[in-house]
Short mmCIF file of C-alpha atoms in Angstrom, two decimals:
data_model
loop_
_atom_site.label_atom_id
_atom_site.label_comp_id
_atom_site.label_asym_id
_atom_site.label_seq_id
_atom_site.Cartn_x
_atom_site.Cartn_y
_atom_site.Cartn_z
CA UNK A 1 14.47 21.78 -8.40
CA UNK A 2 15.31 24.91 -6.32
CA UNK A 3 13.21 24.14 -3.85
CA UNK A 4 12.74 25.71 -0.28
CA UNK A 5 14.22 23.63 2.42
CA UNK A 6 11.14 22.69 4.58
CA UNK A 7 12.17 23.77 8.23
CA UNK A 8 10.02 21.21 9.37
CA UNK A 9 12.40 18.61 8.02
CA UNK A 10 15.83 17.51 9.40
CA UNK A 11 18.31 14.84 9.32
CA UNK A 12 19.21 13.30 12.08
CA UNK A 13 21.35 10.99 10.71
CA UNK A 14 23.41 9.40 7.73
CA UNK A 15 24.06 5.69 8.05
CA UNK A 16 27.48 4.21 7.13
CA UNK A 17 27.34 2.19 4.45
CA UNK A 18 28.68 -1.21 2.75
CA UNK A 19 31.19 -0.96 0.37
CA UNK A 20 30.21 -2.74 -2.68
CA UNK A 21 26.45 -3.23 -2.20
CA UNK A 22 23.54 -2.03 -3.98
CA UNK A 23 22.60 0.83 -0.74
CA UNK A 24 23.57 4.12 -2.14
CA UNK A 25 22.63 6.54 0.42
CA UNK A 26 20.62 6.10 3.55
CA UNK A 27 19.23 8.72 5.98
CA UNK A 28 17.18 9.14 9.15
CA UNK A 29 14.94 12.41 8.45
CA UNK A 30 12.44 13.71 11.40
CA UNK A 31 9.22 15.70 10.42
CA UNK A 32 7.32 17.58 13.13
CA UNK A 33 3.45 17.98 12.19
CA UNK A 34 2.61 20.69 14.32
CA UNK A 35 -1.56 20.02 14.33
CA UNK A 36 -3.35 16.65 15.27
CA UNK A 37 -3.98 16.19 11.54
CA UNK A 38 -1.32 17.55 9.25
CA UNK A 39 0.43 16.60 6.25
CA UNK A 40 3.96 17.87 5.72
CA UNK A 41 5.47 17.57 1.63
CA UNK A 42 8.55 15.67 1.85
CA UNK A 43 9.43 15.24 -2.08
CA UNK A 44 11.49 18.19 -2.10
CA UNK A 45 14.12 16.22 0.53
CA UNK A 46 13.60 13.00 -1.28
CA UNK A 47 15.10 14.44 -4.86
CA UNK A 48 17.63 16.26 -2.90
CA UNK A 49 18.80 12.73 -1.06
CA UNK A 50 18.33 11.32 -4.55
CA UNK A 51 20.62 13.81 -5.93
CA UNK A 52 23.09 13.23 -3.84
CA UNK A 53 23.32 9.38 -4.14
CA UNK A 54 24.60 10.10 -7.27
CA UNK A 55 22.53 7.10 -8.05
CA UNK A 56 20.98 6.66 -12.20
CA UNK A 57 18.72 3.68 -12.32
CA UNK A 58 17.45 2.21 -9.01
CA UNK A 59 14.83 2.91 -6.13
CA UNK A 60 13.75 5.11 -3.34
CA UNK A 61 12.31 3.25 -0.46
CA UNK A 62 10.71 5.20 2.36
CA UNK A 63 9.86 3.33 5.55
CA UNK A 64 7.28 5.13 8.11
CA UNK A 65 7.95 3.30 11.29
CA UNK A 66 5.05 4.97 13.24
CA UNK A 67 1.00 3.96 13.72
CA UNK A 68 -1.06 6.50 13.82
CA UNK A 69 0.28 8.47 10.84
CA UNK A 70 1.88 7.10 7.39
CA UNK A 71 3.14 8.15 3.74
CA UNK A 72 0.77 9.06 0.96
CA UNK A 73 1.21 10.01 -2.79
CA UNK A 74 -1.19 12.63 -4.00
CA UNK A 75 -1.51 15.70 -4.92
CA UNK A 76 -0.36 18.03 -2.30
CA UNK A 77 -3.68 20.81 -2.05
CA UNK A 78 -4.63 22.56 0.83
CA UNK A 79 -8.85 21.77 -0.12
CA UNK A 80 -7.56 18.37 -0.74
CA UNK A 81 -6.03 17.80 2.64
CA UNK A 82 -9.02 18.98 3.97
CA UNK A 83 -11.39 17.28 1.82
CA UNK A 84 -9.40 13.53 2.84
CA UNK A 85 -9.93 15.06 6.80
CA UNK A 86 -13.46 15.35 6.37
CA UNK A 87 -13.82 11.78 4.41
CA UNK A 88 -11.86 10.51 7.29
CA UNK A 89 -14.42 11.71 9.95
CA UNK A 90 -17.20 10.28 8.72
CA UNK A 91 -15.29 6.60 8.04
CA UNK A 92 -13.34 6.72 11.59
CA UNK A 93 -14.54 9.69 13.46
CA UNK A 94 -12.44 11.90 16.06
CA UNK A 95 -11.84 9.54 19.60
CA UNK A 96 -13.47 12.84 20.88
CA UNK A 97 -17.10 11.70 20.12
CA UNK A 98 -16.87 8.13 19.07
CA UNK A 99 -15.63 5.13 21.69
CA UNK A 100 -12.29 2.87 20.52
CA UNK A 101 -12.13 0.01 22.40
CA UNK A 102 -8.50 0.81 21.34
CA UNK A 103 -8.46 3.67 24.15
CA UNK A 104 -10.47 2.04 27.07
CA UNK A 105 -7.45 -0.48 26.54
CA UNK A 106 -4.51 0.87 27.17
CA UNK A 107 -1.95 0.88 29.91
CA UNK A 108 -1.31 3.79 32.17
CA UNK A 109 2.71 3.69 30.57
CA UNK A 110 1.02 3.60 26.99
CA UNK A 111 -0.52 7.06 27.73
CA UNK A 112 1.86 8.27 28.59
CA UNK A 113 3.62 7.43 25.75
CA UNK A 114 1.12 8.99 23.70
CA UNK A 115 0.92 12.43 25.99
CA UNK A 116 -2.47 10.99 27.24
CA UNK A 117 -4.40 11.17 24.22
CA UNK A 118 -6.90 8.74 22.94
CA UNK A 119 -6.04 8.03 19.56
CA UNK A 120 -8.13 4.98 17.96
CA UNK A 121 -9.38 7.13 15.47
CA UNK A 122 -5.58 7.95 14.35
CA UNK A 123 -4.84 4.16 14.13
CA UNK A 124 -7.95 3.61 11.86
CA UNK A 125 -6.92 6.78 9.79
CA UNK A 126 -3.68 5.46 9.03
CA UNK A 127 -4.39 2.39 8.01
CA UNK A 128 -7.31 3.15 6.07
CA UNK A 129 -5.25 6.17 4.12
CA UNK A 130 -2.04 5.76 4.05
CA UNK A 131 1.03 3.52 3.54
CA UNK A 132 3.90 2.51 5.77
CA UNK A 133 6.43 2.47 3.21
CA UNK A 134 6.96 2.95 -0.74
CA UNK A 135 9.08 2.33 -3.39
CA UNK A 136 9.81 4.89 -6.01
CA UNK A 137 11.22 4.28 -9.37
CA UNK A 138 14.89 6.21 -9.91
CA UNK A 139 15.45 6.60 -13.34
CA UNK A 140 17.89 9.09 -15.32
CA UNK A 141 19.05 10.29 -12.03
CA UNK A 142 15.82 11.41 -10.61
CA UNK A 143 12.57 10.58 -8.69
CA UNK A 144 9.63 9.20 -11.25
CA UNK A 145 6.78 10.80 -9.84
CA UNK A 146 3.97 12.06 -12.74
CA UNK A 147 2.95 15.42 -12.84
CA UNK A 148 0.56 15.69 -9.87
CA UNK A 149 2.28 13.86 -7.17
CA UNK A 150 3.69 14.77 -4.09
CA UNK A 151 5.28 12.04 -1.50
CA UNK A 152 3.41 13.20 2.11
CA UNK A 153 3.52 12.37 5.22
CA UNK A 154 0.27 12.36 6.63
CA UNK A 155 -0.21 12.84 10.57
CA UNK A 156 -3.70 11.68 11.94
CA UNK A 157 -2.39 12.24 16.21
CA UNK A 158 0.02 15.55 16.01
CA UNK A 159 1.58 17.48 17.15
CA UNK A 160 4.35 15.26 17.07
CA UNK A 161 7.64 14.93 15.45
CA UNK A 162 8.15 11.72 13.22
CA UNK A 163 11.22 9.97 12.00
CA UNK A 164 11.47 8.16 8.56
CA UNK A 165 13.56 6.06 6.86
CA UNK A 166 14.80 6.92 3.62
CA UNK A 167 17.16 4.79 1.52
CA UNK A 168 18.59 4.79 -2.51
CA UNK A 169 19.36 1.16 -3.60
CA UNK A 170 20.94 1.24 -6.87
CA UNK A 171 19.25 -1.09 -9.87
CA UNK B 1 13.89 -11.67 21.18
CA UNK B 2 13.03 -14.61 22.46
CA UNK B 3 9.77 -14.76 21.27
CA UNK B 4 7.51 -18.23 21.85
CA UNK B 5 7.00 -19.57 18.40
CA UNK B 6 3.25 -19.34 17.14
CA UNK B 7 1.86 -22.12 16.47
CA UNK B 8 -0.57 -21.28 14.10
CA UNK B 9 2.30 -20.37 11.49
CA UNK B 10 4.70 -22.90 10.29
CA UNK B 11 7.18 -23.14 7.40
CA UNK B 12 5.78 -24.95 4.47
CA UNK B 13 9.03 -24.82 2.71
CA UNK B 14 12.17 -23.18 2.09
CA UNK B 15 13.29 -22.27 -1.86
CA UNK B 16 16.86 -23.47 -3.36
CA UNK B 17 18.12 -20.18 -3.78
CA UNK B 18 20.45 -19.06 -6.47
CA UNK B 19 24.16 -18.58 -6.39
CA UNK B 20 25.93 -14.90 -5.97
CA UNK B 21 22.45 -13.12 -6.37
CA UNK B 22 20.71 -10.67 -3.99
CA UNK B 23 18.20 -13.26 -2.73
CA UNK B 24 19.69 -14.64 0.87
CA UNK B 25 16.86 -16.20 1.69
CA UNK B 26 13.27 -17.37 0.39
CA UNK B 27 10.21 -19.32 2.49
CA UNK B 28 6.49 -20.29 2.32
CA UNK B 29 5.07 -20.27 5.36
CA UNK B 30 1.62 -21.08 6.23
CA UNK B 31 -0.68 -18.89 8.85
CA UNK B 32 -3.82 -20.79 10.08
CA UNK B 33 -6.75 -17.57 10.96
CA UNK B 34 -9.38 -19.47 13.07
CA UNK B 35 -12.25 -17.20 12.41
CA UNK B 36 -14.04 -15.33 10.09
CA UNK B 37 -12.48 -11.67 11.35
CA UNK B 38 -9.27 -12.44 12.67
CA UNK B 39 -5.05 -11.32 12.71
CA UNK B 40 -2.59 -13.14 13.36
CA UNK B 41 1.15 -11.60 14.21
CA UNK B 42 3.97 -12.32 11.97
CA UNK B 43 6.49 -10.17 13.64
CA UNK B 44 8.16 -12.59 15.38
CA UNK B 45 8.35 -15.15 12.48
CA UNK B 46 10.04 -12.46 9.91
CA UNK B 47 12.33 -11.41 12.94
CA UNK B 48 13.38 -14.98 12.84
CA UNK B 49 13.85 -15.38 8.68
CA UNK B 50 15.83 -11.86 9.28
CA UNK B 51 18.01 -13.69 11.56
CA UNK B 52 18.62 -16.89 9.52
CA UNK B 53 19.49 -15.49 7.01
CA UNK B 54 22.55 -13.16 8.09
CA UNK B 55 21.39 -10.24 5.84
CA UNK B 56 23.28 -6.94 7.41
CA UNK B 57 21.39 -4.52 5.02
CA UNK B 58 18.81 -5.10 2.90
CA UNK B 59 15.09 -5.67 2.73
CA UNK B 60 12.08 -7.70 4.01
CA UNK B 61 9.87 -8.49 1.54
CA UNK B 62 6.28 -10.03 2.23
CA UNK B 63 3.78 -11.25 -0.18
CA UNK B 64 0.09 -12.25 0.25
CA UNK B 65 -1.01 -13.92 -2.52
CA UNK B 66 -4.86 -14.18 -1.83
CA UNK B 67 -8.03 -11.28 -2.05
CA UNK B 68 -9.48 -11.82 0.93
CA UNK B 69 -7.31 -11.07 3.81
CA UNK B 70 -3.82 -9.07 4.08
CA UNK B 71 -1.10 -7.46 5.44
CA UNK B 72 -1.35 -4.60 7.93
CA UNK B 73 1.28 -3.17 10.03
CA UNK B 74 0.14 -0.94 13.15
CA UNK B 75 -0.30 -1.89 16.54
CA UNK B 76 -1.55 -5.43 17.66
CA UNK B 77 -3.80 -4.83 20.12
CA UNK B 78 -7.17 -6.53 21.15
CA UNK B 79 -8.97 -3.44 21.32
CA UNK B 80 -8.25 -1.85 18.10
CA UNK B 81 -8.72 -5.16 15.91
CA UNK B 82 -12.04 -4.76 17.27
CA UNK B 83 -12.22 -1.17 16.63
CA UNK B 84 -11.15 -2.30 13.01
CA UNK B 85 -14.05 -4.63 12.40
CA UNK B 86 -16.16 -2.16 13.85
CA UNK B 87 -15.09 0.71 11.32
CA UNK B 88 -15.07 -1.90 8.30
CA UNK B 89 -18.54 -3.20 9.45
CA UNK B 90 -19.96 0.12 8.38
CA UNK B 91 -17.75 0.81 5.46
CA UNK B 92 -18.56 -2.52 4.33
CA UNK B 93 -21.10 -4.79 5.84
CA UNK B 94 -20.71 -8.39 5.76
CA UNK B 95 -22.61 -10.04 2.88
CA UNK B 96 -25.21 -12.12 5.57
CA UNK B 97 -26.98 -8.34 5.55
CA UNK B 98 -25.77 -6.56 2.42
CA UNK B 99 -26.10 -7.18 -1.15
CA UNK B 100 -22.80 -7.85 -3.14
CA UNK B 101 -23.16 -8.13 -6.88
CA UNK B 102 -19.78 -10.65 -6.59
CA UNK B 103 -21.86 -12.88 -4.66
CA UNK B 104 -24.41 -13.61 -7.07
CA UNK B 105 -21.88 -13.53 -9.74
CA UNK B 106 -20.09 -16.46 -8.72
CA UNK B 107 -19.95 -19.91 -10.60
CA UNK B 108 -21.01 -23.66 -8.76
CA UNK B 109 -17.10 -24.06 -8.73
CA UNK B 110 -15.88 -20.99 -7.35
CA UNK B 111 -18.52 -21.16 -4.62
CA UNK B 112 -17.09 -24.57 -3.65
CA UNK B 113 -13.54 -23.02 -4.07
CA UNK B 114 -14.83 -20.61 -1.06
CA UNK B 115 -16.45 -23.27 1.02
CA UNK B 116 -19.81 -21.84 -0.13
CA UNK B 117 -19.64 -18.50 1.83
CA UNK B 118 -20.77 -15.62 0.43
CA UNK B 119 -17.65 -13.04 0.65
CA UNK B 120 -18.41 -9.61 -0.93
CA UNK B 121 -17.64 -7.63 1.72
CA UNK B 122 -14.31 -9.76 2.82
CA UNK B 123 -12.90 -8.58 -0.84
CA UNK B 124 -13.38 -4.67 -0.38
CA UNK B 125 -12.42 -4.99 3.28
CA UNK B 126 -9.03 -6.47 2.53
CA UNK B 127 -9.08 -3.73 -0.73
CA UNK B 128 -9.44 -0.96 1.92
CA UNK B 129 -7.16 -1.93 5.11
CA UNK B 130 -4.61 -4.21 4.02
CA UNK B 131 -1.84 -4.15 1.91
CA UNK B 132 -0.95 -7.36 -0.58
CA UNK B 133 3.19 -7.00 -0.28
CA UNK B 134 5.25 -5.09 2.28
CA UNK B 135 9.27 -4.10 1.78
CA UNK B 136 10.63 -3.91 5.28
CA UNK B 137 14.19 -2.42 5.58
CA UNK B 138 16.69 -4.68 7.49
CA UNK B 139 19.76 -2.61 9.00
CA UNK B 140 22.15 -3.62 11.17
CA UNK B 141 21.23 -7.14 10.82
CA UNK B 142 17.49 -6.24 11.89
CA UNK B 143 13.96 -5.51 11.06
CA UNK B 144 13.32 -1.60 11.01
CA UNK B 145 10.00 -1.72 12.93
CA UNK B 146 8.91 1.12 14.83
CA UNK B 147 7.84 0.65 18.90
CA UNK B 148 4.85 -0.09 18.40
CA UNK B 149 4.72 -1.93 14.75
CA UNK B 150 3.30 -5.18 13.96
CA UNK B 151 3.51 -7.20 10.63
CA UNK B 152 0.10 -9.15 11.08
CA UNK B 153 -1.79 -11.09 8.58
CA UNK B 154 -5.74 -9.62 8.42
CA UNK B 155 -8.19 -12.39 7.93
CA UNK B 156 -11.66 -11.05 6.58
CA UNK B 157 -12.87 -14.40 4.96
CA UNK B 158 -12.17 -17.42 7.51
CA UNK B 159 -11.31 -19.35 9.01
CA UNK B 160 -8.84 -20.43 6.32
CA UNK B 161 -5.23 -21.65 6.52
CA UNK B 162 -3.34 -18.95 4.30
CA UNK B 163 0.30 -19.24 2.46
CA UNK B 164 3.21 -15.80 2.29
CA UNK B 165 6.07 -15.69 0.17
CA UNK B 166 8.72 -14.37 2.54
CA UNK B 167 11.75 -12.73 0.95
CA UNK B 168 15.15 -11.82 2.29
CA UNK B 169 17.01 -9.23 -0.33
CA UNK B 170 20.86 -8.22 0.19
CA UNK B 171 21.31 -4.62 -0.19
CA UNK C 1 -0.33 -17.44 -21.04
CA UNK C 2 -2.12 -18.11 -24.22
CA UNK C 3 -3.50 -14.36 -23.36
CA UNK C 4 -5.25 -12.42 -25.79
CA UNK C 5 -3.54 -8.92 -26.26
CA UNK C 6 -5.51 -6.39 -24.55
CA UNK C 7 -6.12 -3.52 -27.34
CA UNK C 8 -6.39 -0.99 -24.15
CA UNK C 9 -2.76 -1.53 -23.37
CA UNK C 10 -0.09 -0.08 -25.58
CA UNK C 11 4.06 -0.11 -24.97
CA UNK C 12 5.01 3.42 -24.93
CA UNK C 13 8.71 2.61 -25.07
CA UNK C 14 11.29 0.22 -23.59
CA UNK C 15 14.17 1.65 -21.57
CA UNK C 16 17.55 1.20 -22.90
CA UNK C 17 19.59 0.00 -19.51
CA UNK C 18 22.70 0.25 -17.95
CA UNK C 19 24.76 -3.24 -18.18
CA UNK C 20 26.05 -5.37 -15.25
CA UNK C 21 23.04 -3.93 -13.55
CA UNK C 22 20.28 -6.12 -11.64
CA UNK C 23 17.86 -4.02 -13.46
CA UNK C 24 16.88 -6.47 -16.74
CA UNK C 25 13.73 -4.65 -18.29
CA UNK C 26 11.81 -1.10 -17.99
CA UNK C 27 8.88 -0.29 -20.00
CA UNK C 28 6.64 1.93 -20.10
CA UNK C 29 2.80 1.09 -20.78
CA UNK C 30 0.18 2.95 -21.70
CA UNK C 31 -3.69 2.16 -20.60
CA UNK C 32 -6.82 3.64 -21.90
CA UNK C 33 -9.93 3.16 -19.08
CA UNK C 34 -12.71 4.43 -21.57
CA UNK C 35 -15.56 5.18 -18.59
CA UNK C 36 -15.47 7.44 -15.30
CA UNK C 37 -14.60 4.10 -13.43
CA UNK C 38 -12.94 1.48 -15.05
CA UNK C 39 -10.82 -1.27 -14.51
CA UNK C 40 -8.19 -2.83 -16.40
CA UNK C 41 -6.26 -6.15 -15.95
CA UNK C 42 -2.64 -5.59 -16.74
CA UNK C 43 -1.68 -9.53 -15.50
CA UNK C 44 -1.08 -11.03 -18.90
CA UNK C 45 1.02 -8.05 -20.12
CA UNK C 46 3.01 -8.15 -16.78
CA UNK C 47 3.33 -11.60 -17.27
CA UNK C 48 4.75 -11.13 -20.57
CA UNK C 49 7.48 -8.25 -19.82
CA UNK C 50 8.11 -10.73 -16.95
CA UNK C 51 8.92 -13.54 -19.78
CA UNK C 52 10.76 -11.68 -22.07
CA UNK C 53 13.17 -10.27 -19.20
CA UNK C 54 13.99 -14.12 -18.95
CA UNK C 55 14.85 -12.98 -15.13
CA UNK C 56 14.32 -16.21 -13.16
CA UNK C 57 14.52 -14.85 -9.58
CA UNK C 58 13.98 -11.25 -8.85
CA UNK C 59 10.27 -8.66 -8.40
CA UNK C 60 8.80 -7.07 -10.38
CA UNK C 61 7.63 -3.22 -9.85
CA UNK C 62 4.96 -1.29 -11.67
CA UNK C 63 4.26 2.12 -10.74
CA UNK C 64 1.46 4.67 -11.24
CA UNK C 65 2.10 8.06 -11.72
CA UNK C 66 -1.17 9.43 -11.00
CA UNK C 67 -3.44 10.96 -8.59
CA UNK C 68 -6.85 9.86 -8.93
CA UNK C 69 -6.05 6.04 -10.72
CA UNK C 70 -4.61 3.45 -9.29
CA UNK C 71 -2.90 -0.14 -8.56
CA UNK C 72 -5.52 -2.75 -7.10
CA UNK C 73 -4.25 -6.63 -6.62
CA UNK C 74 -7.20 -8.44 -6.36
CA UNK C 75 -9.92 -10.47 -8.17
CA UNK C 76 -10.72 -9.41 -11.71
CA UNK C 77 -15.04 -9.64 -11.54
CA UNK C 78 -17.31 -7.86 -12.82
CA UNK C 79 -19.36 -7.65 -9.31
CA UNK C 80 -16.71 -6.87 -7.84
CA UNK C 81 -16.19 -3.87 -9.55
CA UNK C 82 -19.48 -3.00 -9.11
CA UNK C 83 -19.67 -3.91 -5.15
CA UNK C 84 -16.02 -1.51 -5.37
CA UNK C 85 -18.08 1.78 -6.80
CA UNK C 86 -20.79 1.20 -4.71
CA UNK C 87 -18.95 1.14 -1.36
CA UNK C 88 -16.92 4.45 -2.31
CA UNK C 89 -20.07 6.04 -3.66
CA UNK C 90 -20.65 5.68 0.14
CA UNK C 91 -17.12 6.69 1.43
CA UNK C 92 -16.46 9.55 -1.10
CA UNK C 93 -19.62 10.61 -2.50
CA UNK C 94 -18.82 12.09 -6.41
CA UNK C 95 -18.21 15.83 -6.90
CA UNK C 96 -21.23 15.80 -9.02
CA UNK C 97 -23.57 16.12 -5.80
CA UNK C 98 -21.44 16.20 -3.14
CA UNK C 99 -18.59 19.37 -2.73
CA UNK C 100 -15.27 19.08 -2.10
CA UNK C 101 -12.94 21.90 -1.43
CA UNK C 102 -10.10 20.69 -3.95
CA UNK C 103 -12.84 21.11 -6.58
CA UNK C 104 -13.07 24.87 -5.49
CA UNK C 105 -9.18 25.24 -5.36
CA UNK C 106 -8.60 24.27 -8.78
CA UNK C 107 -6.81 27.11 -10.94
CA UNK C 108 -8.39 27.71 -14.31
CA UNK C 109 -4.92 25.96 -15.74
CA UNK C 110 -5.36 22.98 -13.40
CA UNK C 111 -9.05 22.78 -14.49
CA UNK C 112 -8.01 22.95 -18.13
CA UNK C 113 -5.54 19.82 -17.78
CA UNK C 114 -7.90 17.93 -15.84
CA UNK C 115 -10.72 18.46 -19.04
CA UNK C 116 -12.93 20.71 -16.69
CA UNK C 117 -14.13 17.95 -14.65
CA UNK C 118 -14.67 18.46 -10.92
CA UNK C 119 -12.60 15.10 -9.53
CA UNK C 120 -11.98 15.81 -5.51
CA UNK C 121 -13.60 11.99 -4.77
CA UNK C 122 -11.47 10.51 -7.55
CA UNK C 123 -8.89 11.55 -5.68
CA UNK C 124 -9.77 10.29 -2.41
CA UNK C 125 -11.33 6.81 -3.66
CA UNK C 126 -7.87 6.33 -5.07
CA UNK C 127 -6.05 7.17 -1.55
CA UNK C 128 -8.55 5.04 -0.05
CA UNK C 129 -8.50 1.96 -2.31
CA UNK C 130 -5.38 1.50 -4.15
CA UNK C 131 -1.93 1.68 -3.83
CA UNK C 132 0.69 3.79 -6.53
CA UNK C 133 3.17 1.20 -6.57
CA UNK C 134 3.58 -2.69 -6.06
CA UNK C 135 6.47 -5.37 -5.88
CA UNK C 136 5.57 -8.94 -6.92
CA UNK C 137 8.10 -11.55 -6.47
CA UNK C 138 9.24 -13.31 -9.94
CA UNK C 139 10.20 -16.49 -8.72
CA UNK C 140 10.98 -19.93 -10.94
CA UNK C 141 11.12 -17.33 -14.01
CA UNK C 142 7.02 -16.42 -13.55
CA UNK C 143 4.95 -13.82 -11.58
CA UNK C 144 4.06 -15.05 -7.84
CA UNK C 145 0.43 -14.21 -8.20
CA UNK C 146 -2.21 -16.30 -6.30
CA UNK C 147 -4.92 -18.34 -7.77
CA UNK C 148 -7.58 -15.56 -7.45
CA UNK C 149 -5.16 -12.51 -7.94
CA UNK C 150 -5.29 -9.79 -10.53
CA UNK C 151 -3.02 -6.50 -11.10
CA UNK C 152 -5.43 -4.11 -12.22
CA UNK C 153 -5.35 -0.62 -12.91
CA UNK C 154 -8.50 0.84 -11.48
CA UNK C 155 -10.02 4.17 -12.49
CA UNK C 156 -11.96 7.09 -10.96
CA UNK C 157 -11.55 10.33 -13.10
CA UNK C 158 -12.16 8.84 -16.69
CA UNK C 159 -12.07 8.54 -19.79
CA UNK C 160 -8.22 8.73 -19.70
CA UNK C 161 -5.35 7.26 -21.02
CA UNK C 162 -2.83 6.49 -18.25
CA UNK C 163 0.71 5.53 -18.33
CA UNK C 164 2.50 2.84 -15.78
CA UNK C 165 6.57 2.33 -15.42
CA UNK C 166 7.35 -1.18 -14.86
CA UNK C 167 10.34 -3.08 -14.12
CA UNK C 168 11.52 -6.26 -14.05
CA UNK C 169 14.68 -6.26 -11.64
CA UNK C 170 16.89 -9.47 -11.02
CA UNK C 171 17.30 -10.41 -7.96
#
């Protein structure tokens, strides 16, 4: 449980919440993935928010509201990460060397948006690998996760910096 | 906000919905895909069930009860649904060139069930891109989408006229 | 619902839980998938915990604690299965003749828990075809399932018994 704080992860935010309701805690947390494919741990921060909502049975939910990257459960390994890169590559390969009608598409004020970079491999990555939101058990005051897993977030069009979602709704 | 009402989606009903629970609101609505790869956006629809229902906090939840299409959330754009079929054409090539066991596995009456088409590949499509159910946060009386997030409904087996169980949970 | 017990799946234990909570039944299940891919149906004993909560409105959530297993809603067929393996032989070749760098990572304890067995594509079939957690609706007192839908557990490092938490929660 004495985990490292992960520099790469910040809160930007705690929401006010309803008296009375199920919502125990709720929090904005940004990520920066500093590579165009990265994967940053984020269970550490989601047993500490846990912790603090003081809540005993109920769930985690953790919404991604982004496109070209999204949350995975795994096991967090370095040959793994690369291992899931090199899968990806041959199912959607790199916009580099393979043509998205995707990026022949879009608007001069969606590049920009994106920093210029044709990304229709990204899209395809994330939704062929990942998830835009989960739901976690919360049980005896902490996270169920078994053994192996880690809660990631997975970027497929870094560098960027990402925002999440993260609320505790009490059972 | 003002969004012009699709009119391949319409409300099939609307469920009598228990006293003092969580449950604010509850609807089947019906999504008509007119071709055998196609997506239809459900973003403004939810938006709308969000509103009715005067949830403040809470959550969205979306559930596709079939095996042959589902729910995505990423960008809706022309280009990259094309890009999509494209990717999923080599991961899993439609059943008029490709052998599926499941296709020769299938009795007189499920065959008539699915209008006679042979649909191997439309099962492990919708098993590799979509998603069956979706929890979307609402806060501050709104869907949490990102930017550039969709809801959509991914059709890999039409055209067929699908039903969603649409949920609105207090928080 | 006249369901014939499925000898593969065993309660582990049932949660004792708070009162006055919308939380109304947590169990824990244990599976055993007796072949390097397997699938088991867990509908009829979902069905059941659903029954026995005797929650009329509300979801129900099972989750997998795992890293190469996992949740697949879809049709329960033999072929299918079959048409499954064959299109991730394709995307995720096994370790057996085909390397993966998380089978070089592995510590001597890590290979010891895992029985030895190299299992880097068991854990990217799982990323890339099933999810760790779902949320069915329980509405009129029954699982929302659709005519053709499943909940399977679906296997890619066995033999192995796994172990599922699910929870019926009232909505």
């Amino acid at each position: 449980m004495a985990t490292v704080p992960d520099t790469r992860i910040t809160t930007v935010s705690r929401d006010v919440l309803p008296a009375g309701g199920s919502l125990a805690a709720s929090a904005r947390i940004s990520v920066t993935l500093d590579a165009p494919e990265a994967v940053v741990d984020l269970t550490g921060e989601l047993r500490r928010l846990v912790a603090e909502s003081a809540v005993t049975e109920g769930t985690l939910h953790v919404y991604c509201g982004h496109t070209t990257c999204g949350l995975v459960v795994n096991e967090n390994d370095a040959g793994l990460n690369t291992d899931m890169n090199a899968v990806l590559e041959r199912l959607a390969p790199h916009s580099d060397h393979h043509p998205y009608a995707h990026d022949k598409d879009r608007t001069p004020a969606e590049r920009a948006v994106h920093g210029e970079r044709d990304n229709g491999h990204s899209h395809a990555r994330a939704m062929l690998a990942t998830h835009p939101e989960l739901s976690i058990p919360v049980t005896a005051g902490a996270l169920y996760l078994g053994r192996w897993q880690a809660v990631m977030l997975a970027e497929y069009d870094g560098p960027r910096t990402r925002e999440l979602l993260v609320r505790v709704l009490r059972a």
